[in-house]
């Protein structure tokens, strides 16, 4: 039996985002086991633990349990950037365990002194912020007010966005942090509206503050254009706030590029019963699949050598492996050939810091749902 | 003799109710002064003012020739002014003996001494325990010394209240109805001991009481308080003969 | 048949027994007075009778009906009233509300009794709408008595009703007790003003260590030199 | 009587020891020791609370604020020096901002002292308010540009690179100092009023630490913090953690001894007296306010030290992690279950509750997985897709259940406070 | 004029609404606090539970509301209140009553209520998941945009249906509760019981009934608070837990044991929040030309990220000024 650990924020601010992400990773594991298992027919199991997202000590504890108790080979996760940093610095790096995060978008991840053990399958926020800023500028939106959830995710994204937006000639009339999960944001919205700008960028999670903020922004009647980032994308949000209200809302998210892997994943996910468009689900799939490939390549469930193996299976050169093509990959590896995984969420070619080049999806709410209107690379 | 306690034209109101009205009394050094008066006359309130539990609205209070009007209760204790409470204020989660042992100021009440001079602390603690055992024997509570004070009977709590004033050397002791609820036979012992403390150690007592036998045995002079001011002052005989006092306090058919 | 009869009562707090086989009986037209040293178990006995404390052995009967360990609420309906020694008022309720609580179990109009109580304790009338917690010691005692009188009890248990009362009221209360007793109300009271109380008592009980040491008429007890010396202050 | 208690306490301790052993066996010793180290840090914090509540009856619900201060100080003093910042202009700018702060404090103090010159209150109060407002604006505007520059150019000012024990010590002292000021304001309040006031203070401290990015990096967290003993990367998890555990164990032993001596003696008796009846203690010459302040500060010092130990052990300073409600009450439950006013009970409670807290997650997961496995096997029941994440909610439920059950059967705590007996 | 309307919307209406929510929660807390003598931490979860009851009832009969012209959940409120009251009574039977019977200190009850909080939270989330829901199912929230009859004002005053209902309900509930406690026999018995439970029994007060009635009132008020709040924002399993601190603060600021105090406390805290973060520059902007200094873009007392501390600063200030709250609350 080969074990992978999945650590994520099952409780706390992203608790409703987490389940589909886990499903993404589980899908990969399930496919691998159906296609003959790992390392000569062993089963691959995926264990999960809760980081609570906000609490570093819980994240460390979860990682510790995975690494020291369950003795997993590698970890998929964590989701929230703070949790990833905490888990990496305090457990994974000292223990020499590879972590692949499907969802930690904070630029700070790249700065961990990680011995090359921390990877992620989603682009850094610095990139998303940049893309979003340029996108808005190109649409002629020059004045904006921003509110971001007061944590590493919101703050990182807001910093990235603001610097590019202002450098490009836009003006951020107000940039306010807000606390997550409160019942009421009218006063924050009041502060934002007091600048007189009616374009509102919300960098938060749809499930907690995001929905409430949008609802109350609409009620206040002070804003006409809403903009969001990855945390806000979710069709439930549209249903909850009202399709007519959000019509025309602009959003971005780390996207599924227009590559074959994306469609393959979508079909498999739909068959497995979860929404393939859920945020970070495809990234989680890639993370789990990549780790499995790396273990296969490494030839054992040991932690040593895994990080090199991971790079080798993720990067060219080599035969292209698409999502779900486990048997093929195993055969190629057995034959001693190089492979290059091209995943569901992107080509997943890690750079020297473990980051992947991003693809950002531009989305707009139309007819009651978020629709992808373009891909920005 | 000189006045050890002097209350000068003190007034105190709770909301719109004037409880003490321009009241002046003097307690002579070495006397056992009685303070009587109808229910609600303001006797206990006067005690609270003297002992620093309340601050007066106007007027001043003097103790040993010094103005103590705004001196807090705990400092008065260290200057030898002790009091009991009419409604017993025991330390209900401590044993009866501990209720007594907590009274004397000790070196061990400082953390520094506790940690760095343990032997001094222990020695003093032993002394205090001896003393407390003596006192508890005296007030007749020896058999319940390890009982939680909160579980004592009404009268036992009052006795404990009295016992606390015997734990340290005092100059003035204010006793607020210690007889209420105390068995009369035991009370006789207590009265004798109060007299002994008075004569042997020169304690001054100010005693609130409704039990005239006790006042008669113990007090001279007696001050009558009515509606927050002094109605009259004199020996117990004088007072028991006074018409207005009889009217206000004793009732026509008593004694 | 006795109004109240306690036979061989045992009981206490937690593990320890305070009452060790106590007997006591009074008739409907009688005043019973319990005296004894502090901590003898007098208050404990009253609490036990009123169902505030578990009786582990023995029985208590009201007009021949067994009321051992009955619920206090039921006893109130049977027109029994009790004034505890300590904590006998509701401090944050006004005086008037305290008295109204005494009449809680009454469905009828009790206005006249309220007036009677005020009449009997004039200081309370002035303080009707003052929280009882702000009263003086004696005034609290009056509120406590008044509250118990509100149900017009046929048996009233009083735990040191005169403690802290001025001589004026003390005399009054004893008088009043005689009057209400004459109207057919049984009275069982604990007193430390033992001589005055025993004077009006039909029956006196001297309690020591949870048992009756002496049971006799009030006058006999006063005149008993042994009792007088040991319990009545000579 | 006495021996009965002994066997009960002994039995409970043995049971705890056995469950820790089981924990080690099932979860691996690295993880087991880790739980113990964290529990020991919590135990220090809980001891701080037990002297506040158990000894003196102070309802401190702001524990997390002081724990956070401890963690902050451990971070600030021990984190490596940020050379970039210290060699830049911002360092001296920041110094100037602090001078402004100092100046403002002096001016406000001076205005307060006008009282001595018998300036009438009607003039003093408006003057004070105006001075406060102006000083506030002045200081805030003095800090804003510097701190913004620091955040954008250097992230934060970095640490002082000092030895870990200095960080812990200062953590205690800093928490104690803050407690001194808070105590002055709040200790006049009665039980629940004090609780909510301290809770507010904790929120304020947390908000400050979270939003002062120039000082703490705010939500971006600071890690890894240096350890007082060789770290896991150097000697492996088990050895490193065992060494760390020995440090905290020694610390606990010292604290325990000191507290025990104080509690048994006149000091403890005085504190209990104040807890029982303030009015009467004052009449017996005890300076109630001073003593409560003393015990409040002492307790907060322990909380600060415990917080520092916890932050260092976790290697991260994360102001978000100091969730006031959950953690404050975790510690409260430790004290109440263990038996307030009983140091041994508090230690027991800390370890017991922490083990439950930690183990509830895997246990809940295990149970639900078993249920879904057999459900699948026997009834062909498909677990819902988000079952695993729901399973974790069961943790919350089971902790609640355990707390209520233990309280139900041991309402005075497992090790109740003993009345001191004298022969 | 626009600026003034902006002020009304953002300070007055916001303050009243958030204050009402705090007050409605605080009323229940203050009641339990004064009668059962402990800080009931599970109150916020009773609120959530009540809102969930309302949600289910709404989901069962979504069409009732539109037919009556009221939000369905509001029509269902009495039923939800009843269910929550029942739950509260049984929670008491199962968890608090045995403790009371043993005569424990209040703190133990506080801890037990914390245990109950965790249990309720766990249960709600286990069965309901964690996502947020909308209490409007077939209907939509009515938003009233009232145009101000002044020439220069082109912004409307905005208020929503649930906000109006909330305020109305609050006023009725608080007055009714106050009258009940001070006028009715049972209400007085409740206060008596909180003063001295033993004497209450001696007086023939059925203490069990008093406790039950307390829970019924507290439970139904909690359900109402939760439902009205969820109508206004959205229904989340941990929504009201976030409100717990301000609600307690409101109860304490007002002075424990006084329904009017809870009302005052709720509004103090609500307004403190809205006022402290309000950007006063907005009101000054029309006079920009007359001012001798440059108007900064933001002129608020505190930055919004510190808003969370505002209630507590107010709380501290009020408690230092009046140690038992605005209405001289009880000390237990
Ligand atoms: N805290 C308070 N608030 C309001 N009124 C008070 C307060 N304390 C006492 N009083 C009032 O002041 C008056 C005097 O009370 P005090 O306790 O001094 O009387 P007293 O002379 O000791 O009577 P007693 O002999 O009955 O004990 C009473 O009418 C009482 O109602
Ligand atoms: N709650 C309690 N728990 C344990 N023991 C108690 C409790 N209450 C009273 N006792 C003990 O029971 C004994 C009798 O108490 P009780 O109150 O009946 O005395 P009493 O005869 O009324 O005395 P007094 O005249 O002083 O009121 C006392 O020794 C007391 O210590
Ligand atoms: Mg008095
Ligand atoms: Mg008695």
CSV table of C-alpha atoms in Angstrom, one decimal, chain A residues 8 10-11 15 18-19 22-23 26 48-52 54-57 60-62 64-65 67-71 82 85-86 89-92 94-95 106 108 111 150-153 155-156 159 177 179 272-274, chain D residues 26-32 34-35 38 42 210-211 213 217-221 223-225 227 232-233 237 241 312-316 318 320-323 327 354 357-358 361-362 365 385-386 388-389 392-393 395-396:
chain,number,residue,atom,x,y,z
A,8,UNK,CA,-7.0,20.9,3.4
A,10,UNK,CA,-12.3,21.1,5.7
A,11,UNK,CA,-13.5,23.5,8.4
A,15,UNK,CA,-14.9,24.6,4.1
A,18,UNK,CA,-12.5,21.9,0.1
A,19,UNK,CA,-14.8,18.9,-0.7
A,22,UNK,CA,-10.6,16.5,-2.3
A,23,UNK,CA,-12.8,14.9,-4.9
A,26,UNK,CA,-9.6,11.2,-5.1
A,48,UNK,CA,-7.1,13.3,4.6
A,49,UNK,CA,-6.7,15.7,7.5
A,50,UNK,CA,-8.0,19.1,8.4
A,51,UNK,CA,-5.9,22.3,8.5
A,52,UNK,CA,-8.8,24.6,9.4
A,54,UNK,CA,-6.8,29.8,9.6
A,55,UNK,CA,-4.8,28.1,12.2
A,56,UNK,CA,-1.2,27.3,11.6
A,57,UNK,CA,-0.9,24.9,14.4
A,60,UNK,CA,1.1,21.6,11.3
A,61,UNK,CA,-0.7,19.1,13.3
A,62,UNK,CA,-2.4,17.7,10.3
A,64,UNK,CA,2.6,15.9,11.2
A,65,UNK,CA,0.0,13.3,11.5
A,67,UNK,CA,4.0,12.4,7.9
A,68,UNK,CA,4.9,11.0,11.2
A,69,UNK,CA,2.0,8.8,12.0
A,70,UNK,CA,0.6,7.7,8.7
A,71,UNK,CA,4.0,7.8,7.1
A,82,UNK,CA,-0.8,30.0,5.3
A,85,UNK,CA,3.7,27.5,4.6
A,86,UNK,CA,3.2,26.3,8.1
A,89,UNK,CA,8.4,24.9,7.2
A,90,UNK,CA,7.7,22.9,10.3
A,91,UNK,CA,7.1,19.4,9.2
A,92,UNK,CA,7.4,18.6,5.6
A,94,UNK,CA,12.5,18.8,8.0
A,95,UNK,CA,11.1,15.4,7.2
A,106,UNK,CA,0.1,33.2,-2.4
A,108,UNK,CA,4.9,33.8,-0.5
A,111,UNK,CA,9.9,32.2,-1.0
A,150,UNK,CA,-7.8,39.8,5.7
A,151,UNK,CA,-5.5,36.7,5.3
A,152,UNK,CA,-2.5,35.8,3.2
A,153,UNK,CA,-4.6,35.0,0.2
A,155,UNK,CA,-3.6,40.3,1.0
A,156,UNK,CA,-1.3,38.7,-1.5
A,159,UNK,CA,-1.0,43.6,-3.3
A,177,UNK,CA,-9.3,44.5,4.4
A,179,UNK,CA,-12.6,40.1,8.4
A,272,UNK,CA,-17.5,10.6,-10.7
A,273,UNK,CA,-20.3,12.9,-9.7
A,274,UNK,CA,-18.7,16.3,-9.0
D,26,UNK,CA,-1.0,4.0,17.5
D,27,UNK,CA,0.2,7.4,16.3
D,28,UNK,CA,3.9,6.9,16.4
D,29,UNK,CA,6.2,8.3,18.9
D,30,UNK,CA,7.1,11.4,16.9
D,31,UNK,CA,3.5,12.5,16.9
D,32,UNK,CA,2.9,11.4,20.4
D,34,UNK,CA,4.5,16.4,19.7
D,35,UNK,CA,1.1,16.1,21.3
D,38,UNK,CA,1.9,21.1,22.9
D,42,UNK,CA,-1.0,24.5,27.2
D,210,UNK,CA,-2.7,41.0,12.9
D,211,UNK,CA,-2.8,44.4,11.3
D,213,UNK,CA,2.3,44.2,9.2
D,217,UNK,CA,4.0,40.4,8.9
D,218,UNK,CA,0.4,40.2,9.8
D,219,UNK,CA,-1.5,37.4,8.2
D,220,UNK,CA,1.5,36.4,6.1
D,221,UNK,CA,2.9,34.7,9.2
D,223,UNK,CA,8.3,31.1,10.1
D,224,UNK,CA,10.4,29.2,10.8
D,225,UNK,CA,11.3,30.3,14.3
D,227,UNK,CA,14.3,26.4,18.6
D,232,UNK,CA,14.1,18.2,13.6
D,233,UNK,CA,16.0,18.9,10.5
D,237,UNK,CA,11.8,14.5,14.9
D,241,UNK,CA,10.9,16.9,20.2
D,312,UNK,CA,8.5,28.4,19.1
D,313,UNK,CA,7.5,24.8,19.0
D,314,UNK,CA,5.2,25.3,16.1
D,315,UNK,CA,7.9,27.4,14.6
D,316,UNK,CA,5.5,29.9,13.3
D,318,UNK,CA,0.5,33.4,13.0
D,320,UNK,CA,-4.8,34.4,12.9
D,321,UNK,CA,-4.2,31.3,14.9
D,322,UNK,CA,-5.2,32.8,18.2
D,323,UNK,CA,-8.8,32.2,17.8
D,327,UNK,CA,-8.8,28.2,22.2
D,354,UNK,CA,-5.4,18.3,24.7
D,357,UNK,CA,-8.8,17.6,21.3
D,358,UNK,CA,-6.1,16.2,19.0
D,361,UNK,CA,-10.2,14.2,14.6
D,362,UNK,CA,-8.6,10.9,13.6
D,365,UNK,CA,-12.7,10.1,10.8
D,385,UNK,CA,-19.1,12.6,-1.8
D,386,UNK,CA,-18.3,15.1,0.8
D,388,UNK,CA,-14.8,12.9,4.5
D,389,UNK,CA,-15.2,16.6,5.1
D,392,UNK,CA,-14.5,16.1,10.4
D,393,UNK,CA,-17.5,17.9,11.8
D,395,UNK,CA,-15.0,15.9,15.8
D,396,UNK,CA,-16.6,19.1,16.9
